[in-house]
Coordinates of C-alpha atoms in Angstrom, one line a residue:
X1 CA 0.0 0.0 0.0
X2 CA 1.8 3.3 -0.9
X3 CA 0.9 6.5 1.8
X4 CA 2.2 9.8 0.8
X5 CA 1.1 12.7 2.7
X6 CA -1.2 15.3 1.6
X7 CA 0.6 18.3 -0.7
X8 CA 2.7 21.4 1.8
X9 CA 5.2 20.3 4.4
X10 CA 6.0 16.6 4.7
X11 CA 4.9 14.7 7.8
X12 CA 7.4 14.0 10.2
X13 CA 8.4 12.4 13.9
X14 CA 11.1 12.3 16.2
X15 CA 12.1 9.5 17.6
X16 CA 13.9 10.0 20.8
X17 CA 14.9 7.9 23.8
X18 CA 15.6 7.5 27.5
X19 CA 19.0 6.9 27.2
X20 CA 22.0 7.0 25.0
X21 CA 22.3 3.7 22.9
X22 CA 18.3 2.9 24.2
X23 CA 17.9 2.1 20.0
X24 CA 17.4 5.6 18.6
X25 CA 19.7 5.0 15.7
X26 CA 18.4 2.0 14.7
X27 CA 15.0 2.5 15.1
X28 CA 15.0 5.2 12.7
X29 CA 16.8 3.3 10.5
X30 CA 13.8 0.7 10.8
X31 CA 11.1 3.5 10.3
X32 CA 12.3 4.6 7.1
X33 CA 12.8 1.0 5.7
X34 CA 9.4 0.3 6.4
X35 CA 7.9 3.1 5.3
X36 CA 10.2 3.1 1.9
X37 CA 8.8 -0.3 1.3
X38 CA 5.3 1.2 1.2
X39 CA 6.1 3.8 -1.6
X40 CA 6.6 6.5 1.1
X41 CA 9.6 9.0 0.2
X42 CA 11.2 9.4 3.6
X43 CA 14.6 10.9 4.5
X44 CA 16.3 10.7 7.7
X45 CA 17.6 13.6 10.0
X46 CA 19.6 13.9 13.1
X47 CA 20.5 18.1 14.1
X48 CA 23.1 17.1 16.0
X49 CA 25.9 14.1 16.5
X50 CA 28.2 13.4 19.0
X51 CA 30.5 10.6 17.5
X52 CA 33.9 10.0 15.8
X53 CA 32.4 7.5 12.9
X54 CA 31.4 9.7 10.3
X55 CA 30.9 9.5 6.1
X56 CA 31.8 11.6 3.4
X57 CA 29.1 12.2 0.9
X58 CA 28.6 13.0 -2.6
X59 CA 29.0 16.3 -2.2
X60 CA 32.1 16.1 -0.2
X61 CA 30.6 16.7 3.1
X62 CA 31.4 15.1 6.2
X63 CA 28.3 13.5 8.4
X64 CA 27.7 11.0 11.5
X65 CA 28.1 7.3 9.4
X66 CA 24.6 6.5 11.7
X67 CA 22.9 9.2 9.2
X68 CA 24.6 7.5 6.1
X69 CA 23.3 4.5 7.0
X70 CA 19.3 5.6 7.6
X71 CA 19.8 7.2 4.1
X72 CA 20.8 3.7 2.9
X73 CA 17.7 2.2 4.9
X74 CA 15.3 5.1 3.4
X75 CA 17.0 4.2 0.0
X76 CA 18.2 8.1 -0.5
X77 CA 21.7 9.8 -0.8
X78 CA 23.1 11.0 1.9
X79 CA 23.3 14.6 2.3
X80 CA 24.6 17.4 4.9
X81 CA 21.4 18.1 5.3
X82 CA 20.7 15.3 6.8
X83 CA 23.1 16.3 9.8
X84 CA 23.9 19.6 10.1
X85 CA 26.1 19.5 13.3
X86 CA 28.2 17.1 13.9
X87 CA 30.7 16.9 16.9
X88 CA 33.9 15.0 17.0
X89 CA 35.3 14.7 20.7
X90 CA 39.0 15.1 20.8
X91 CA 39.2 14.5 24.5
X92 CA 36.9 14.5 27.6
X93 CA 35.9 18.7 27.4
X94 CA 36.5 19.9 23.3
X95 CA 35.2 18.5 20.2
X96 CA 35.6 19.5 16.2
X97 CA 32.6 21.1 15.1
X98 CA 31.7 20.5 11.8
X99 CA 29.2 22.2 10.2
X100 CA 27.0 21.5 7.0
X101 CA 29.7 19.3 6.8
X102 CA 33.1 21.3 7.0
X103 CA 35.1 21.5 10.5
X104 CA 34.5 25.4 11.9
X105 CA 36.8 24.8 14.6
X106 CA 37.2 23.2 18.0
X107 CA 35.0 24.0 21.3
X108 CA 35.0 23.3 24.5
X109 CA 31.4 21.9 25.9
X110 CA 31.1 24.9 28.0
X111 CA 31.5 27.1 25.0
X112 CA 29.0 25.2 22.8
X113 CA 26.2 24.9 25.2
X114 CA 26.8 28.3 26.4
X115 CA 25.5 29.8 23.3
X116 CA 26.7 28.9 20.1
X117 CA 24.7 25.7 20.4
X118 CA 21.6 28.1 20.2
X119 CA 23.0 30.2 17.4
X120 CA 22.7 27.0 15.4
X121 CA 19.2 26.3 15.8
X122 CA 18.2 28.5 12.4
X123 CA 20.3 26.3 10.4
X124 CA 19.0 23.2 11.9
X125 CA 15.4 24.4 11.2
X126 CA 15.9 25.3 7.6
X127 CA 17.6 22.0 7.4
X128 CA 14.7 20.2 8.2
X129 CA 12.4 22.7 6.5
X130 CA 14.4 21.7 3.2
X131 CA 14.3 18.0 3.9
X132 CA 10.7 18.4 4.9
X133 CA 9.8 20.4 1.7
X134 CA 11.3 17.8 -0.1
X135 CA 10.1 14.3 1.6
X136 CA 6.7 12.9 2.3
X137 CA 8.3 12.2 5.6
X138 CA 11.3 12.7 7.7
X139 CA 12.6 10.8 10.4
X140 CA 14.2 12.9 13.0
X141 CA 16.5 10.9 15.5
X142 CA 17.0 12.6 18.8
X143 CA 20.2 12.6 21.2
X144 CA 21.1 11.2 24.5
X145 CA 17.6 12.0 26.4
X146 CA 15.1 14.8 25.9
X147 CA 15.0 15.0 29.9
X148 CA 18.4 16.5 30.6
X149 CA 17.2 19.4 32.4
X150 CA 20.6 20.8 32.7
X151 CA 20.9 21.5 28.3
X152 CA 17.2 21.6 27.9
X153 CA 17.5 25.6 27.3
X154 CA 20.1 25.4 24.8
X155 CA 18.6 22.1 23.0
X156 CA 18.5 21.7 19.4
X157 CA 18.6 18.1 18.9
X158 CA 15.2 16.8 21.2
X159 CA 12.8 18.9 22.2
X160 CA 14.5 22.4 21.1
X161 CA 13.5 20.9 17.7
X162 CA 10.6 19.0 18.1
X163 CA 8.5 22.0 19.5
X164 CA 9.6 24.2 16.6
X165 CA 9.1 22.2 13.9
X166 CA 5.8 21.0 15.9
X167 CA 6.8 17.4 15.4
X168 CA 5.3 14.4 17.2
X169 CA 7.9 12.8 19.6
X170 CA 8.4 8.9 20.1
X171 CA 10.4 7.9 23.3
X172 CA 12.4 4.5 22.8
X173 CA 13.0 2.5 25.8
X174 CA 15.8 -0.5 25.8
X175 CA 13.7 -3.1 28.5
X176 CA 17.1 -5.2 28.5
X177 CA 18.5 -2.3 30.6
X178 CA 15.9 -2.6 33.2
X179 CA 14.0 0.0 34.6
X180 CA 12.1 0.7 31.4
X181 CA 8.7 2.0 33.1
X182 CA 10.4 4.2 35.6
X183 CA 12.7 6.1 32.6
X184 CA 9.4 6.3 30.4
X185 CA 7.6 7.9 33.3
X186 CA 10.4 10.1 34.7
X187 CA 11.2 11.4 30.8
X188 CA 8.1 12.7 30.7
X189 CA 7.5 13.9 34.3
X190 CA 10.6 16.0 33.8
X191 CA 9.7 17.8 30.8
X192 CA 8.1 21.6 30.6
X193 CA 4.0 21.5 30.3
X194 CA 4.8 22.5 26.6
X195 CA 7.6 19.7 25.6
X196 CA 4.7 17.5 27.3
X197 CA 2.3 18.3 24.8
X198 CA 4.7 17.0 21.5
X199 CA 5.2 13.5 23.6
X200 CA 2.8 11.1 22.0
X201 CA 3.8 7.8 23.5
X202 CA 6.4 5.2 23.9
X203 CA 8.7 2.2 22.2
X204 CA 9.8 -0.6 23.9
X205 CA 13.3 -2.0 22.7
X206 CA 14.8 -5.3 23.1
X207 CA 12.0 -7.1 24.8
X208 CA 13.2 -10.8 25.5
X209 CA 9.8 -13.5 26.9
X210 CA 5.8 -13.5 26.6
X211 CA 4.7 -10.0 25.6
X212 CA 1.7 -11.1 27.1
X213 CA 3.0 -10.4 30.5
X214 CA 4.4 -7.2 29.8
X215 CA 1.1 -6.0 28.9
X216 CA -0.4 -4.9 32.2
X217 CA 2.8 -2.6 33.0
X218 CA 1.7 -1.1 29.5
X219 CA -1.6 -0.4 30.3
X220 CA -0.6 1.0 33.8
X221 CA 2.1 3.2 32.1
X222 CA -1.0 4.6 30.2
X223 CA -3.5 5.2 33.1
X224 CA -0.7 6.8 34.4
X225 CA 0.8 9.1 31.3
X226 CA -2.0 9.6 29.1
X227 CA 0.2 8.1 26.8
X228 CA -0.1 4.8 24.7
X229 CA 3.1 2.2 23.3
X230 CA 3.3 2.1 20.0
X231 CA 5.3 -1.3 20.0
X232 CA 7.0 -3.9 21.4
X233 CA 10.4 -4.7 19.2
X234 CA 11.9 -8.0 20.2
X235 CA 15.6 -8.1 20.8
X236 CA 17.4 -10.4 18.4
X237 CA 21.3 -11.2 18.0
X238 CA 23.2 -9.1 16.0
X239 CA 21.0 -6.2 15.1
X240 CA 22.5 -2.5 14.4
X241 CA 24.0 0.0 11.8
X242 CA 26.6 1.4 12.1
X243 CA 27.3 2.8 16.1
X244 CA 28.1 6.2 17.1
X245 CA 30.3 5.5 20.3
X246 CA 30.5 1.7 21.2
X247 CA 32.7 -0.8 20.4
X248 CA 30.5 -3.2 18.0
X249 CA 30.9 -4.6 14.5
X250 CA 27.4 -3.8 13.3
X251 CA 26.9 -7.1 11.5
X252 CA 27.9 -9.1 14.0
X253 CA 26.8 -7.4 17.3
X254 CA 29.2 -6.5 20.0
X255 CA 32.7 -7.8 18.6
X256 CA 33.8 -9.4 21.5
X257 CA 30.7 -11.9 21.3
X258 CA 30.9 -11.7 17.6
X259 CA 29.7 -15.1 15.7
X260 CA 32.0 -16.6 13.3
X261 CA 30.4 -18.4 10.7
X262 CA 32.7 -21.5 9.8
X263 CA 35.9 -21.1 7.7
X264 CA 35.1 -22.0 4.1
X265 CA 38.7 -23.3 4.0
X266 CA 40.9 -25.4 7.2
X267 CA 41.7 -22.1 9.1
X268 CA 40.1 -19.4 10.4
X269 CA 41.8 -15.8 10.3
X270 CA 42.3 -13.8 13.7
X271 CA 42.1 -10.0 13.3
X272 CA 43.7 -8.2 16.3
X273 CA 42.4 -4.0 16.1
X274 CA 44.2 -1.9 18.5
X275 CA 41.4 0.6 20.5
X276 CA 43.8 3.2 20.5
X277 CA 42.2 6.4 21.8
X278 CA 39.9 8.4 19.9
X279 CA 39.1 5.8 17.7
X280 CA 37.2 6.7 14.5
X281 CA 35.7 5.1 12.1
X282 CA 36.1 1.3 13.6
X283 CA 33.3 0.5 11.1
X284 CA 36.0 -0.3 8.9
X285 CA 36.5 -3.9 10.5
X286 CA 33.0 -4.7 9.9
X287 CA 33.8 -5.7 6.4
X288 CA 36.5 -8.1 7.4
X289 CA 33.9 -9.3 10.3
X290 CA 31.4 -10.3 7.6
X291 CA 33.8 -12.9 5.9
X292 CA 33.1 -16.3 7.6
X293 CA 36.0 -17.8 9.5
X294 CA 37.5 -14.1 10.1
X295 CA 37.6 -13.4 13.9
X296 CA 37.8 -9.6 14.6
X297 CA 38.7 -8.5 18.4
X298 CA 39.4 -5.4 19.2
X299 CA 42.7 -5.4 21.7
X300 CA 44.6 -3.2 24.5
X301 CA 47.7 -5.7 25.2
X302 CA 50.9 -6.5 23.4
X303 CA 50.7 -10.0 24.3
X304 CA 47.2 -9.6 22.5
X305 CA 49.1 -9.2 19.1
X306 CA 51.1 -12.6 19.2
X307 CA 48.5 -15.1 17.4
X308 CA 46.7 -12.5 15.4
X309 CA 47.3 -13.3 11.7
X310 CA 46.2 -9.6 10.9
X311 CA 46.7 -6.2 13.1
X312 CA 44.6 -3.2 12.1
X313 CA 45.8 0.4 13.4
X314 CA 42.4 1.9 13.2
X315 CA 41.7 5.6 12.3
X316 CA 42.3 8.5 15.2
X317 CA 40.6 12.4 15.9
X318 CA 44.0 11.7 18.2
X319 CA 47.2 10.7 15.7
X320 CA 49.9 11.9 18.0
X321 CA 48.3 10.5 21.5
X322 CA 47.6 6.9 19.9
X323 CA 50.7 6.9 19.5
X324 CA 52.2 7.8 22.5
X325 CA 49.6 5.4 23.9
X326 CA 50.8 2.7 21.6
X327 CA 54.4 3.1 22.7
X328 CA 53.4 3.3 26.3
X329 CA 51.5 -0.3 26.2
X330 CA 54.3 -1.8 24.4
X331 CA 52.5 -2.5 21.0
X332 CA 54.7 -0.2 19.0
X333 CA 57.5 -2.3 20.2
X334 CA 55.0 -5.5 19.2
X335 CA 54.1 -4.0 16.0
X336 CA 57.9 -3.6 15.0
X337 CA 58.1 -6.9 15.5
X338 CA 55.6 -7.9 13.4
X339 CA 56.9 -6.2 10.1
X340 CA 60.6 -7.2 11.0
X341 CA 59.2 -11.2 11.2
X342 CA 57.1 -10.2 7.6
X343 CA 53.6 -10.3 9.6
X344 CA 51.1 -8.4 8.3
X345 CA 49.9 -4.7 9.7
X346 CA 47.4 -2.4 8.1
X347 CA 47.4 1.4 8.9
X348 CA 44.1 3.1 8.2
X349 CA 43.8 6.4 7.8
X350 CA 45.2 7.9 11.7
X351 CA 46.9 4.2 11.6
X352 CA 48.5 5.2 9.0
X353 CA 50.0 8.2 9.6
X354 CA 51.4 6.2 12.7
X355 CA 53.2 4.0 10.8
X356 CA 55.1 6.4 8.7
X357 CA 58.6 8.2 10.2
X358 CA 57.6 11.1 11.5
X359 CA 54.3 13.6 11.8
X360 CA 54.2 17.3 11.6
X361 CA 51.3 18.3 13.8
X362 CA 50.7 22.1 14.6
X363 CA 46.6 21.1 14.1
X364 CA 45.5 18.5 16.0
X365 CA 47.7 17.9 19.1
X366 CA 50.1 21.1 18.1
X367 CA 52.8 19.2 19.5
X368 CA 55.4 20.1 16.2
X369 CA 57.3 17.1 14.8
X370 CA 57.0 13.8 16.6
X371 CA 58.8 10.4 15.2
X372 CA 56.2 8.1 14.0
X373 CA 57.0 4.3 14.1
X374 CA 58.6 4.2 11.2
X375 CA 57.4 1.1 9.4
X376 CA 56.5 2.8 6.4
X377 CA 58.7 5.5 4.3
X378 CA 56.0 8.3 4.7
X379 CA 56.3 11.9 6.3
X380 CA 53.1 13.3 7.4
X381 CA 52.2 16.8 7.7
X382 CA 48.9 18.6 9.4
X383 CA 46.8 20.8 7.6
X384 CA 44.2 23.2 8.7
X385 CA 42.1 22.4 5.4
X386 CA 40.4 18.7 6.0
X387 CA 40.4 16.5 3.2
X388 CA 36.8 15.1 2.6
X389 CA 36.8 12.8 -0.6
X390 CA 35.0 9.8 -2.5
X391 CA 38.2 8.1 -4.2
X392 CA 37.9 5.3 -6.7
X393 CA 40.4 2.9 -8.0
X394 CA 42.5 -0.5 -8.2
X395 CA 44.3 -2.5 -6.2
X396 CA 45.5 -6.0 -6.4
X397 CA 43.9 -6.3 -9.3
X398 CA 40.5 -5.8 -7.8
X399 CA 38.1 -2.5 -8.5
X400 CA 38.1 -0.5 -4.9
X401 CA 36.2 2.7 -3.4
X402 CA 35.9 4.4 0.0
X403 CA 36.6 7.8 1.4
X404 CA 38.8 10.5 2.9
X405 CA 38.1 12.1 6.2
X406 CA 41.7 13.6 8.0
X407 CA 44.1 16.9 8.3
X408 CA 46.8 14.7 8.1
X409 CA 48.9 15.4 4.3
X410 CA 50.9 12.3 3.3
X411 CA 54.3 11.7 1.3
X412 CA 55.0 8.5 0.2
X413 CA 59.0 8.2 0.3
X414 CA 59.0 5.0 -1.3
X415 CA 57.3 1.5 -0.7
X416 CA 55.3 -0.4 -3.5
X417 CA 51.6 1.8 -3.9
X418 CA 48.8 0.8 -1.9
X419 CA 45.6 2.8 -3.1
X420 CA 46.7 6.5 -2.2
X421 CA 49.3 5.0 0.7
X422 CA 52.0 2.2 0.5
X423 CA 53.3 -1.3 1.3
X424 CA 56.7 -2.4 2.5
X425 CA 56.6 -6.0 2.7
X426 CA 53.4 -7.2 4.9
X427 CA 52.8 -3.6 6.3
X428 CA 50.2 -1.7 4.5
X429 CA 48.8 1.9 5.0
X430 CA 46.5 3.6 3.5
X431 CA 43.9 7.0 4.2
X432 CA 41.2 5.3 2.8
X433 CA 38.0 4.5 5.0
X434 CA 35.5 1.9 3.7
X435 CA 37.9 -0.2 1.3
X436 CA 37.5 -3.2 2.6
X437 CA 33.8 -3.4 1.9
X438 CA 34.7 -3.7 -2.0
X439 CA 34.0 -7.4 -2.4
X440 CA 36.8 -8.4 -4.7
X441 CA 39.7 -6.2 -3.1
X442 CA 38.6 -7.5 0.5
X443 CA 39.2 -11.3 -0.8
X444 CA 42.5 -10.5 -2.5
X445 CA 43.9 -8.4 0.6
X446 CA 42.9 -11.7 2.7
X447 CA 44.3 -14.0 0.9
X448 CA 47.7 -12.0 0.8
X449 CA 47.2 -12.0 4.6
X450 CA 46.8 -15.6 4.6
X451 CA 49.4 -16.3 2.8
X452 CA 51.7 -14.4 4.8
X453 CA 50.6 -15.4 8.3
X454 CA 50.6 -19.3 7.1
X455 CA 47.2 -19.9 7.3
X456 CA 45.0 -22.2 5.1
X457 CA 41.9 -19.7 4.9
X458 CA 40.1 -19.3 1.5
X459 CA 37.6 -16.4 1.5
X460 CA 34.1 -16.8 0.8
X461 CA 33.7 -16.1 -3.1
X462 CA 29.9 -15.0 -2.4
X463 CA 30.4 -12.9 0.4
X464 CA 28.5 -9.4 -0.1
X465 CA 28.5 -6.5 2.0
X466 CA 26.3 -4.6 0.6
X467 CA 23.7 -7.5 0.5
X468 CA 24.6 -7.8 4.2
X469 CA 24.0 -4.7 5.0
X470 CA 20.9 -4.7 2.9
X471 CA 19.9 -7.7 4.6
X472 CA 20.1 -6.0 7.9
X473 CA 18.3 -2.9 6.6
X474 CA 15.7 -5.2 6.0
X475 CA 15.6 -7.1 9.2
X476 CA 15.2 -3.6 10.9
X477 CA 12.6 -2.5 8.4
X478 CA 10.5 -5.9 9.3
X479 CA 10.5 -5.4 13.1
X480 CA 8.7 -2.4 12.8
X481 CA 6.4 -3.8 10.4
X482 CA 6.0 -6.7 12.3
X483 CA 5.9 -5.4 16.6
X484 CA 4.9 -1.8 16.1
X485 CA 1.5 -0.4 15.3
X486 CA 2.2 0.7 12.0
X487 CA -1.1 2.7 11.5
X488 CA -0.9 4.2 14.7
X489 CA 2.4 5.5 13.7
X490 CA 1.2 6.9 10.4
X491 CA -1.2 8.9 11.4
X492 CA 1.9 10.4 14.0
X493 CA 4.0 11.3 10.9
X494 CA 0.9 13.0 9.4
X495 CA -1.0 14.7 11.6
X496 CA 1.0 15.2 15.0
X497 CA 1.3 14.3 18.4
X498 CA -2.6 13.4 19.5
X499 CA -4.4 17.1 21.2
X500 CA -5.5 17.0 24.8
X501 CA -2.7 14.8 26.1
X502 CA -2.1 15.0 29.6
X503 CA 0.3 17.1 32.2
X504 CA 2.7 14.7 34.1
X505 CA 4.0 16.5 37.1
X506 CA 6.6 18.0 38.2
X507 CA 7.3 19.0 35.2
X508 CA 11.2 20.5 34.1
X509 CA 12.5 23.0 37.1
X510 CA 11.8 26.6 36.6

């Protein structure tokens, strides 16, 4: 059955939740598959994004990699507009602030929620206006919680946004958590009379048992709120996109409980990724997680590096501190090993600039020249100007594409070429994010890995990622269909948050 909405602005909702991680991201992502598969034309929309995985999109612009992927679920191209503000932490009290896609700069928290946070609220708004113009619906995914009374004034992501742009609010609850009626309650109780009014009811997330029993706490819930649940998702093994701050392989759930399908040859392949600090763009690994018999792990320990076939230096917003945290753990000295014994290493992006001799950085960590580790004949200099690209190209034979996100300007000395980086002997490095998910090039690397490391693995010749991540786009699109009341939540993207819902008190603190 196709549903558009009716001429004017496009209908919209914002989904928000409890808690950071409660399943904002990916219920989103399941709204906008659903209502894709029913002709709708929806686009996904987050004002603000705290997170150091991000995409590069057609247009060169730099967004959280959450956003990319609910443009993938709505079936759309990813666009700035589809995150105006995004913040990359580059330690516990400053982030990057990139906006409509270009960095403007670093800020401390006290300096963005103490007004410029609020100066961005215009562009947010005609963000969404444009999107909304555009769309028969957009899906708005909030932040952390719409309860934290202590940013509410300066809020642009929850209910800053949902009151201005008068959109109907939908508050996700993770159940695995516990506590799940208490934090539905208390969100509410703890919003203005006003925010109150734009609160239309409640998700549950990750429900494990008999519904059936869960039942009378939902009908309390509503005696109590005014406020019905619009569904019960079940949780199930595995399920994500791409993650904004934790540790996970999004095909495979958390990667330390990763499942490994079986090895389509006699041995599996161990992956060993240093967690170096300020890790970016771990999504990278996912790709190599996806392969059956690949084990990806993500490790803090030089003893951790001895039976890896494969070490990954991940990307960094921190080049010059994973480093000095690399050297202080001992897995610089491990990782020289390695590429003195001919084991293979693979530098992405941050990882890479690590491995070259020495970094010039007056940007990031303005610390002037530091030594890198020297496994690969590359000098690396810091610019102010990011580079934010979509390269194409070959390698080992094999078609390859991914993108640019770093400061960091590279000269390749010598070494055989590696896509824009180099090799020398089983040490790789390279700037580009995203290569591995190139089907062909992903088999060839591994099998060059294999062979080096001794190991009888044979990749799978009908892996896909991109019908994996299809797959999963699906799965997420089929438990809304299938656990959420669908028509109740149409008539929310259409016409708004129900009138003449009730006050909760206290209410937010004057």
């Amino acid at each position: 059955m196709s549903r558009a909405t009716s001429g004017g602005t496009g209908g919209g909702l914002l989904v928000a939740g409890t808690t950071s991680d409660a399943g904002k991201s990916v219920v989103t992502a399941g709204i906008c598959r659903w209502l894709v598969r029913q002709g709708v034309k929806v686009a996904p929309f987050k004002a603000q994004n705290m997170s150091l995985n991000s995409f590069v999109t057609q247009e060169g612009a730099e967004i959280g990699r959450a956003q990319a992927m609910q443009a993938q679920a709505a079936r759309v191209e990813p666009t700035a507009l589809m995150n105006p503000v995004l913040l990359k932490p580059g330690s516990d009290r400053s982030s990057q602030v990139v906006l409509m896609g270009k960095p403007v700069g670093e800020m401390s928290a006290r300096g963005y929620h103490g007004g410029r946070q609020e100066q961005l609220l215009g562009t947010v708004l005609e963000c969404l206006a444009e999107l909304r113009g555009t769309y028969d619906a957009v899906i708005c995914e909030g932040a952390g919680s719409p309860a934290e009374i202590n940013l509410r004034r300066t809020d642009i992501v929850n209910m800053g946004i949902a009151r201005n742009a008068r959109l109907p609010v939908l508050v996700v609850g993770d159940i695995d958590r516990g506590g799940v009626f208490a934090s539905f309650f208390g969100t509410v109780a703890l919003l203005s009379p006003e925010d109150q009014e734009f609160v239309a009811g409640f998700l549950v997330n990750k429900f494990r048992g008999d519904v059936s029993l869960l039942e009378p706490g939902l009908d309390m819930l509503e005696s109590l709120t005014g406020r019905r649940t619009y569904g019960v998702l079940p949780f199930q093994h595995g399920l994500g996109i791409d993650e904004e701050d934790g540790l996970r392989v999004s095909l495979r759930g958390s990667v330390r409980e990763s499942e490994v399908s079986a090895p389509v040859g006699e041995d599996i392949l161990r992956v060993a990724v240093c967690a170096i600090p300020l890790m970016s763009n771990f999504t990278d690994v996912d790709a190599l997680a996806a392969e059956p018999g690949v084990v990806v792990r993500f490790v803090d320990r030089a003893e951790e590096l001895v039976d890896a076939d494969l070490v990954v230096v991940p990307g960094t917003r921190g080049t010059v501190r994973a480093l000095e945290w690399l050297r202080e753990r001992g897995l610089a000295d491990a990782l020289a090993r390695r590429a003195a014994q001919g084991r293979p290493v693979l530098g992405i992006c941050g990882g890479f600039q690590i491995l070259g001799e020495h970094i010039e950085d007056e940007v990031e960590s303005r610390a002037g020249q530091v030594e890198g580790l020297g496994l690969l004949p590359v000098r690396v200099r810091f610019a102010r100007e990011k580079t934010l690209t979509r390269p194409v190209g070959e390698a080992l034979g094999e078609p390859v594409e991914g993108y640019e996100i770093h400061h960091g300007v590279a000269q390749v000395t010598g070494g055989t070429p590696f896509l824009d980086g180099c090799r020398v002997g089983e040490v790789w490095g390279t700037h580009w994010h995203g290569s591995l998910e190139s089907d062909g090039f992903r088999r060839a690397f591994l099998r060059e890995v294999a062979a080096a490391a001794g190991r009888r693995f044979v990749p799978a010749a009908d892996t896909s990622f991109g019908s994996l991540r299809e797959e999963q786009l699906d799965r997420l699109g089929d438990l809304i269909e299938e656990h959420a009341d669908t028509d109740a939540l149409w008539r929310l993207i259409e016409s708004g948050a129900p009138t003449g819902l009730p006050f909760i008190p206290p209410g937010a603190p004057a």
